[in-house]
PDB file of C-alpha atoms in Angstrom:
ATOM      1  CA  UNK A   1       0.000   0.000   0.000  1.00 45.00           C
ATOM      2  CA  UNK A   2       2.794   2.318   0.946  1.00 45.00           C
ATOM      3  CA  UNK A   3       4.437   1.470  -2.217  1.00 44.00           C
ATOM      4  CA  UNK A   4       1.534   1.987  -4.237  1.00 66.00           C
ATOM      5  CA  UNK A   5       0.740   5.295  -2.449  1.00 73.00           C
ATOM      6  CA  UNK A   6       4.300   6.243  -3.000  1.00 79.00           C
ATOM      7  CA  UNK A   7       3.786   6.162  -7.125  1.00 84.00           C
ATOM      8  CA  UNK A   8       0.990   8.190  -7.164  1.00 87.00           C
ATOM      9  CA  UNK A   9       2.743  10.864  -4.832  1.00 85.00           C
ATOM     10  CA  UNK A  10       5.704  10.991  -6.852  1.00 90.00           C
ATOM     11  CA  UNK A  11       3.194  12.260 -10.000  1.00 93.00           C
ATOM     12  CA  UNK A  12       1.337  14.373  -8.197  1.00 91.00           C
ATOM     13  CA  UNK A  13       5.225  16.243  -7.021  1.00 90.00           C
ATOM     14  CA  UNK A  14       5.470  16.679 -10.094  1.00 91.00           C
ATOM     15  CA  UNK A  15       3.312  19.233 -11.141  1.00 92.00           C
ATOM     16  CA  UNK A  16       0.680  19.119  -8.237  1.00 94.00           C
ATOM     17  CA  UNK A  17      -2.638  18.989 -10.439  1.00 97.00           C
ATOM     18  CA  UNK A  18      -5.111  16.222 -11.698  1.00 98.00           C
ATOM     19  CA  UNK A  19      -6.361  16.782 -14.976  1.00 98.00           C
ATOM     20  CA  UNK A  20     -10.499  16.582 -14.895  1.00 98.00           C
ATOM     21  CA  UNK A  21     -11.676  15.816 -18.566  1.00 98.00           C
ATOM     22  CA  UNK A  22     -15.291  16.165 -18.155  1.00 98.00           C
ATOM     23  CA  UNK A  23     -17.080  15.562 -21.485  1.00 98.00           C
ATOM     24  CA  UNK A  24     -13.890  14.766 -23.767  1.00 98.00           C
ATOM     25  CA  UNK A  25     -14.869  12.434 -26.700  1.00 97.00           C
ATOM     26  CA  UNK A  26     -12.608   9.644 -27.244  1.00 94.00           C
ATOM     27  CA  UNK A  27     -11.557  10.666 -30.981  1.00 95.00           C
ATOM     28  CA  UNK A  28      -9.948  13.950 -29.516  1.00 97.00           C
ATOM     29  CA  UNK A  29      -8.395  11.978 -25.783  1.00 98.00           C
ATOM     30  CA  UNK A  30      -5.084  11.294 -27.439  1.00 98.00           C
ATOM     31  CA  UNK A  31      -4.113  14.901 -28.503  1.00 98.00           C
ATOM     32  CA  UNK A  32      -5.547  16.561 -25.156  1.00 98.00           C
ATOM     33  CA  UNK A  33      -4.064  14.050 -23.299  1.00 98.00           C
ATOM     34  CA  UNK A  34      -0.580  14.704 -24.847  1.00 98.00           C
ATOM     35  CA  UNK A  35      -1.034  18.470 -24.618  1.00 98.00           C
ATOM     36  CA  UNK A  36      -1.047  18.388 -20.875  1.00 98.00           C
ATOM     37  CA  UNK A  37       1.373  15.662 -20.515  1.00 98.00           C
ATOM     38  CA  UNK A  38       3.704  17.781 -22.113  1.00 98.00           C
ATOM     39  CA  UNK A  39       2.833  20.914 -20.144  1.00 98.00           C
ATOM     40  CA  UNK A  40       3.129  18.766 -16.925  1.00 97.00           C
ATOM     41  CA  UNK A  41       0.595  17.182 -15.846  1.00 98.00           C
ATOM     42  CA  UNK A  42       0.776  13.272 -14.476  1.00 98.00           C
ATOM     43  CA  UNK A  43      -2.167  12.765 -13.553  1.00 98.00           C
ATOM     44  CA  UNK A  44      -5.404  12.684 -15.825  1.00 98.00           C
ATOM     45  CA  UNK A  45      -8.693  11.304 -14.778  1.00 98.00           C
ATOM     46  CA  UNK A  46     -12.035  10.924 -17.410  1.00 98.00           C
ATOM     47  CA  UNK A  47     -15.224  11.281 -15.276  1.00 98.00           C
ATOM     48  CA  UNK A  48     -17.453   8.559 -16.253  1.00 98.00           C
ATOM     49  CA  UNK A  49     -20.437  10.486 -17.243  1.00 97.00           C
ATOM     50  CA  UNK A  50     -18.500  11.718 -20.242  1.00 97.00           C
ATOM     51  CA  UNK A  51     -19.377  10.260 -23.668  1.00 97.00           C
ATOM     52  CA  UNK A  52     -17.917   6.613 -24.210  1.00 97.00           C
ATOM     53  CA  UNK A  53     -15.363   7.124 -20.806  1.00 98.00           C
ATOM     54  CA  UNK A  54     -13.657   3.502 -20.681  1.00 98.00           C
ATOM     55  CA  UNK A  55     -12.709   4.352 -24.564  1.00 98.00           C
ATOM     56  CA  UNK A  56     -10.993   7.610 -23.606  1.00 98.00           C
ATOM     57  CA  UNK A  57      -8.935   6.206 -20.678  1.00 98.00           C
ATOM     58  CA  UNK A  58      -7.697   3.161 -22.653  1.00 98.00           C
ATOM     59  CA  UNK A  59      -6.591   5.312 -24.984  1.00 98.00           C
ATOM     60  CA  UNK A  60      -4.648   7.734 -22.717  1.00 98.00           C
ATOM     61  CA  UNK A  61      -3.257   4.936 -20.964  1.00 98.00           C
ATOM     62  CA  UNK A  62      -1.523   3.267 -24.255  1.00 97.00           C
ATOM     63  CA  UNK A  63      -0.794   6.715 -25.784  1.00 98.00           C
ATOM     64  CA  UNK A  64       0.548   8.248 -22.547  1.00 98.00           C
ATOM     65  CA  UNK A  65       4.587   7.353 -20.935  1.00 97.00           C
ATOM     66  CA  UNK A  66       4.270   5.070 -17.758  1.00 93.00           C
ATOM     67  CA  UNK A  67       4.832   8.075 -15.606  1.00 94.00           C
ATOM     68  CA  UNK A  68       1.350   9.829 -16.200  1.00 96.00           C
ATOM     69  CA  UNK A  69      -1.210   7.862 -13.665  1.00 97.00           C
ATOM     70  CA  UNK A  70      -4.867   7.613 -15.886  1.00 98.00           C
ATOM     71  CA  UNK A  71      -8.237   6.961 -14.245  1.00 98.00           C
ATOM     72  CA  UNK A  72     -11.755   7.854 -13.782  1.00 98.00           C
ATOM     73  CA  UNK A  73     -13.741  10.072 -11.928  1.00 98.00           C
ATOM     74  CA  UNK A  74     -17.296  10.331 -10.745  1.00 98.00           C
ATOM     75  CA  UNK A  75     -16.940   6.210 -10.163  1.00 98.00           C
ATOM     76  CA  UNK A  76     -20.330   5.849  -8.234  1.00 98.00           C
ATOM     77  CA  UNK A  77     -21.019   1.871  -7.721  1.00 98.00           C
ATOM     78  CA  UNK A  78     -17.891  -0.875  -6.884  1.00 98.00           C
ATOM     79  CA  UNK A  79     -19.100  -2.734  -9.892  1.00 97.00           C
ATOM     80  CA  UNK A  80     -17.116   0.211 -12.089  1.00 98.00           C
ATOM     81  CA  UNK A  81     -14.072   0.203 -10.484  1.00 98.00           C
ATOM     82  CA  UNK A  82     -13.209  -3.459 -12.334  1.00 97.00           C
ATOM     83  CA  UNK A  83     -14.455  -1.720 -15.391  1.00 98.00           C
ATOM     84  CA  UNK A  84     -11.820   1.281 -15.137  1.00 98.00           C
ATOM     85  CA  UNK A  85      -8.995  -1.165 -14.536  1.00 98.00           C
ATOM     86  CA  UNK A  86      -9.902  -3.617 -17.605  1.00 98.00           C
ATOM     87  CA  UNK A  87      -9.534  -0.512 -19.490  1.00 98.00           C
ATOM     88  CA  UNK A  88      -5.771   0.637 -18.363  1.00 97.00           C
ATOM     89  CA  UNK A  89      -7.250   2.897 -15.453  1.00 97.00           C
ATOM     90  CA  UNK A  90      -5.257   3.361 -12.400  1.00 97.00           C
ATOM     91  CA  UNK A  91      -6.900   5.795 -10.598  1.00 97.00           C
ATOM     92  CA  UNK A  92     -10.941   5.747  -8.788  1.00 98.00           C
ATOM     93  CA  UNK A  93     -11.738   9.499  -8.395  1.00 98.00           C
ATOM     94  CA  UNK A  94     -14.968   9.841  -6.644  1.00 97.00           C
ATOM     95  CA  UNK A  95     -17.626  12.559  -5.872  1.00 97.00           C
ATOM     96  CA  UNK A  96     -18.119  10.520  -2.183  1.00 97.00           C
ATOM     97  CA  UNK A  97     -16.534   8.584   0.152  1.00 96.00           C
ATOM     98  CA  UNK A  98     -18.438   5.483  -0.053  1.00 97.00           C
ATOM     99  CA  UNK A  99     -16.403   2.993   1.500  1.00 98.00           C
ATOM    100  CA  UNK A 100     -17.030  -0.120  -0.787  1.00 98.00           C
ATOM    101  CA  UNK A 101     -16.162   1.486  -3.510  1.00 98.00           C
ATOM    102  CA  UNK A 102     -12.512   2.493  -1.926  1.00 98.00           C
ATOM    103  CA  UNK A 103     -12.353  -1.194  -0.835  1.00 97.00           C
ATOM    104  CA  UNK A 104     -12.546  -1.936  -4.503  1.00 98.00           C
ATOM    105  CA  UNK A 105     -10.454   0.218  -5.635  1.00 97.00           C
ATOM    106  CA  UNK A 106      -8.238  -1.189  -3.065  1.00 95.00           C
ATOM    107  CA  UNK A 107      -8.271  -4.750  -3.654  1.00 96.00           C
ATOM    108  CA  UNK A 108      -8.409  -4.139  -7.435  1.00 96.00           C
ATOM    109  CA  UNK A 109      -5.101  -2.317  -7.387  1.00 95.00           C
ATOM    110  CA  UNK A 110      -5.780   0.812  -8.076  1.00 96.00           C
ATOM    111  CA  UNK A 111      -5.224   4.760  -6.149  1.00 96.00           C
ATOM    112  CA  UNK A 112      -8.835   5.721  -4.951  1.00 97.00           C
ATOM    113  CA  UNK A 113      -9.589   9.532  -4.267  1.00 97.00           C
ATOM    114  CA  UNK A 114     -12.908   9.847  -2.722  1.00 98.00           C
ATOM    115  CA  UNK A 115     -14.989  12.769  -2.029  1.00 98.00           C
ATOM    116  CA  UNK A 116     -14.993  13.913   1.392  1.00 98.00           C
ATOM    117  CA  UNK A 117     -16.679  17.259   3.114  1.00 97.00           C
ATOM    118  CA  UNK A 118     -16.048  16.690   6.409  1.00 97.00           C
ATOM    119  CA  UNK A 119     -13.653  15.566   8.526  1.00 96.00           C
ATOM    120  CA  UNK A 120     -15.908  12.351   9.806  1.00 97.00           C
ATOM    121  CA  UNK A 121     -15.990  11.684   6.287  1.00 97.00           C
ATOM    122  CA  UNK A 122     -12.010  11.863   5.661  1.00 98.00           C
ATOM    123  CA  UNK A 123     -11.031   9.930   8.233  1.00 98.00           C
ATOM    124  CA  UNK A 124     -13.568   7.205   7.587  1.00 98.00           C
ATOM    125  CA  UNK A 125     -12.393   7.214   4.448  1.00 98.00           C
ATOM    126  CA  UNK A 126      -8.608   6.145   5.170  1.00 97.00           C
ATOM    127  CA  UNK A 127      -9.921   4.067   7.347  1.00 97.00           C
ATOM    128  CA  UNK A 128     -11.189   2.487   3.962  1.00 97.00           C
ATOM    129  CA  UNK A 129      -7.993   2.714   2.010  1.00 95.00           C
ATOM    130  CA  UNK A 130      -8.267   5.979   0.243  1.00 96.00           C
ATOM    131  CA  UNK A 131      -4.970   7.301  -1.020  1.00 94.00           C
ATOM    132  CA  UNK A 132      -5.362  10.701  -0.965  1.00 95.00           C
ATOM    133  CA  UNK A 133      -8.455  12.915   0.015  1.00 97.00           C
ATOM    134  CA  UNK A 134     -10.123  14.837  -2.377  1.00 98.00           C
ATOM    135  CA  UNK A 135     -11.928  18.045  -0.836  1.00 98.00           C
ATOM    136  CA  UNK A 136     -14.824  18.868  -2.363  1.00 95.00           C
ATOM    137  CA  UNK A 137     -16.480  21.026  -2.937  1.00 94.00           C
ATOM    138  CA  UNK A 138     -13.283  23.149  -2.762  1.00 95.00           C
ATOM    139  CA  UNK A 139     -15.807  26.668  -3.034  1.00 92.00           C
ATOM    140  CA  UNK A 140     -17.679  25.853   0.243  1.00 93.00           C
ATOM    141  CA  UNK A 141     -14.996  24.716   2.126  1.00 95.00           C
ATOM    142  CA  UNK A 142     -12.786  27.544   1.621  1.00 96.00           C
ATOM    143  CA  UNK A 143      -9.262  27.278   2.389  1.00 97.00           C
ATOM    144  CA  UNK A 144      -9.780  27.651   6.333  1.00 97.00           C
ATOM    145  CA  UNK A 145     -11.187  24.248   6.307  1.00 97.00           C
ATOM    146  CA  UNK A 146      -7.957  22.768   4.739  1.00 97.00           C
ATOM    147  CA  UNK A 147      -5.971  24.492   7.682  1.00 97.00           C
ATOM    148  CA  UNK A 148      -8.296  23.300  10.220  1.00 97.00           C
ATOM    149  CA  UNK A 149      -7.940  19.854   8.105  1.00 97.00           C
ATOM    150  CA  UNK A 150      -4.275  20.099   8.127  1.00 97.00           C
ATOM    151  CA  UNK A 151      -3.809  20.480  11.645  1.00 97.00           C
ATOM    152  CA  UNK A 152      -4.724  17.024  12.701  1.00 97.00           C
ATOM    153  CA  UNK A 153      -4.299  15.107   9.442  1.00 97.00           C
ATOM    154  CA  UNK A 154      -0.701  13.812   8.844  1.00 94.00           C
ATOM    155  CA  UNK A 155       1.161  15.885   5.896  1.00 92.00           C
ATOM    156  CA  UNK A 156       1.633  12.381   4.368  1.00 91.00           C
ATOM    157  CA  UNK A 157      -1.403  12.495   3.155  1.00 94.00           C
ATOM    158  CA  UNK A 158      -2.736  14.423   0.226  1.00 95.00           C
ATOM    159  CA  UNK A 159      -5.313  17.117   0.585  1.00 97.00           C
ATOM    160  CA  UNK A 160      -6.527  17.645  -2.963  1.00 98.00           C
ATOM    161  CA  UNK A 161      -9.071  20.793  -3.171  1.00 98.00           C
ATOM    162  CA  UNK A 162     -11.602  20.147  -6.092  1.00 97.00           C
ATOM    163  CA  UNK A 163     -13.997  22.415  -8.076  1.00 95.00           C
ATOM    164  CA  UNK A 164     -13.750  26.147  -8.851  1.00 95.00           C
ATOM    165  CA  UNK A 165      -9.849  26.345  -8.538  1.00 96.00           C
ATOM    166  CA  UNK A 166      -8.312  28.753 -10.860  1.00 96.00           C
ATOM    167  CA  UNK A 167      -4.683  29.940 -11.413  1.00 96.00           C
ATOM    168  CA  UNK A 168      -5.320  32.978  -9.109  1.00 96.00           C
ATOM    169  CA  UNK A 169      -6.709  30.875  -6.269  1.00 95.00           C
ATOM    170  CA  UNK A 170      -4.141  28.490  -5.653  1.00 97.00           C
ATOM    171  CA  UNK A 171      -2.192  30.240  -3.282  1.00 97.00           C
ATOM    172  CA  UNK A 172      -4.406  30.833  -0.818  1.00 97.00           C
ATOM    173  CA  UNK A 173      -5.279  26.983  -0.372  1.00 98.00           C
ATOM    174  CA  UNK A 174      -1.472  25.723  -0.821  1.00 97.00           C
ATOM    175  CA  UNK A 175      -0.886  28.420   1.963  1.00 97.00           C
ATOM    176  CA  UNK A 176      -3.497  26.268   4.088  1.00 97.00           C
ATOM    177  CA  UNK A 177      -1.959  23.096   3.474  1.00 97.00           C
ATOM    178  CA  UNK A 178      -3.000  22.020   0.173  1.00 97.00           C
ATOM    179  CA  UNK A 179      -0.944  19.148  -1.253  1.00 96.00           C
ATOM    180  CA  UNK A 180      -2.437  20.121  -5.045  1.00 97.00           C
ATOM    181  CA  UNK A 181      -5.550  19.932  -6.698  1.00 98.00           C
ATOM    182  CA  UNK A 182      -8.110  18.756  -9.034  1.00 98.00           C
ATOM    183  CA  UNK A 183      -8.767  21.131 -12.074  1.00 98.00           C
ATOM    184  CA  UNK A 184     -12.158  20.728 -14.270  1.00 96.00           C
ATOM    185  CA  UNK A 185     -13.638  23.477 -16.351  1.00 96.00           C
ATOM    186  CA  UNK A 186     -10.727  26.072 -15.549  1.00 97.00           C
ATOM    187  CA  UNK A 187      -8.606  23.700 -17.940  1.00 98.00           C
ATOM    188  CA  UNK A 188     -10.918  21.816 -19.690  1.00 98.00           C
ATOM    189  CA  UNK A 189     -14.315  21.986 -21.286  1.00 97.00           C
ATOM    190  CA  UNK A 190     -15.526  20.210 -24.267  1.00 97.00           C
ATOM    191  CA  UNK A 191     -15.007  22.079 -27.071  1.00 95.00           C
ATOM    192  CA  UNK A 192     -11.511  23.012 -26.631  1.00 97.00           C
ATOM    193  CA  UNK A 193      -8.671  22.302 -28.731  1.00 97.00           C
ATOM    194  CA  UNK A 194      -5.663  20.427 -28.101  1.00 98.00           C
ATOM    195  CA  UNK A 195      -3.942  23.738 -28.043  1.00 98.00           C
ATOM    196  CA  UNK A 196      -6.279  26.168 -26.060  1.00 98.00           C
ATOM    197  CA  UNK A 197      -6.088  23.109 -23.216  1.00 98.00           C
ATOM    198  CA  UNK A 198      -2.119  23.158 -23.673  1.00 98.00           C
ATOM    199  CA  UNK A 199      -2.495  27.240 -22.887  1.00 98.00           C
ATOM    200  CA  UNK A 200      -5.059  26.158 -19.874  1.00 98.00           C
ATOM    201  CA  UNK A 201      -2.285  23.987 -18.623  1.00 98.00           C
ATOM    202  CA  UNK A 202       0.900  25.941 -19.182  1.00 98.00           C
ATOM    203  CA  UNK A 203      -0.982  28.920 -17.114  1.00 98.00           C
ATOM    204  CA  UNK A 204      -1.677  26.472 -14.328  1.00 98.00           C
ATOM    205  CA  UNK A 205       1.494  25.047 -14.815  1.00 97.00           C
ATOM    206  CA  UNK A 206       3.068  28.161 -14.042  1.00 97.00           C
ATOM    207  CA  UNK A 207       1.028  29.184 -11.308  1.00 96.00           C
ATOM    208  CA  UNK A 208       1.871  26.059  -9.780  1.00 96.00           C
ATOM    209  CA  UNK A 209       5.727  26.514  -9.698  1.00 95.00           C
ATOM    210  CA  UNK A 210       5.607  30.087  -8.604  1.00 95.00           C
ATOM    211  CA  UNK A 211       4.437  28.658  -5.137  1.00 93.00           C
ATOM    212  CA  UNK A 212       7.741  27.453  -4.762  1.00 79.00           C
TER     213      UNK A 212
END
């Protein structure tokens, strides 16, 4: 588990960001995915309520280097987490912390990020397994909730603000303890190019490394 944890960490160090591509169709996943693997970015997840979603991640997963981690998010029942991994995913992002679906994600292998609000809710969930902790909604928990977060769970583990997070609002959540965070329409929405998402991600990108 450590071990496992450990891989995951070492991408998210890298640039500090998960990629959310909400809506991406599968004939356009390759070139996307590329654009912000080359701006950065090591970790890309496909929620599953976007159009044909076990396509897309297959198809990041043999078009991206080993070193980008590929999943899904919005995984909702245990029954899809053995669906993401026949399809190359890694990664079980969720909008809750349900706790089968973390023990599935678990036993199948694969990083789980679950959805907490409140602190019940995060601890239960590494109770679970979880990997990391995804905050969300990151707009009505504010960054004085990751402080108050941070001060009694261990810096090992990853506090991942979700939803609403622009370039300009990073630095008030990584000042609370933030370990990185979860990017959706800010850097993609369907529509976009391959290069207006490489701009997306090169501005986050940035943002990111001037937080030293």
């Amino acid at each position: 588990m450590q071990l496992q944890t450990q891989r995951f960490n070492d991408a998210l160090r890298h640039t500090g960001m998960i990629a959310i591509l909400r809506g991406v169709r599968n004939a356009e996943a390759e070139a996307i995915g590329a654009a912000l693997y080359d701006s950065g970015f090591r970790i890309i997840e496909v929620p599953l309520n976007s159009p044909d979603p076990l396509v897309s991640i297959s198809a990041l997963r043999k078009s991206l280097p080993a070193d980008c981690i590929v999943g899904a998010g919005t995984v909702l029942k245990p029954a899809q987490v053995q669906q993401v991994k026949d399809a190359g995913g890694e990664l079980i992002v969720m909008p809750h912390s349900d706790g089968a679906v973390i023990r599935a994600a678990r036993d199948a292998g694969l990083y789980s990020a679950p959805g907490v609000a409140t602190v019940t809710e995060a601890f239960a969930a590494l109770d679970n397994g979880a990997d990391v902790l995804k905050m969300f909604p990151a707009e009505q928990l504010g960054p004085q909730v990751v402080k108050a977060w941070r001060a009694v769970i261990s810096r090992d583990i990853a506090l991942l603000p979700v939803g609403g997070i622009t370039p300009e609002g990073m630095a008030v959540f990584r000042a609370a303890g933030a370990s990185g965070f979860g990017l959706g329409s800010a850097l993609y929405t369907p529509g976009l190019s391959a290069e207006e998402v490489r701009q997306r991600a090169v501005a986050f990108v940035a943002a990111w490394k001037a937080l030293g």
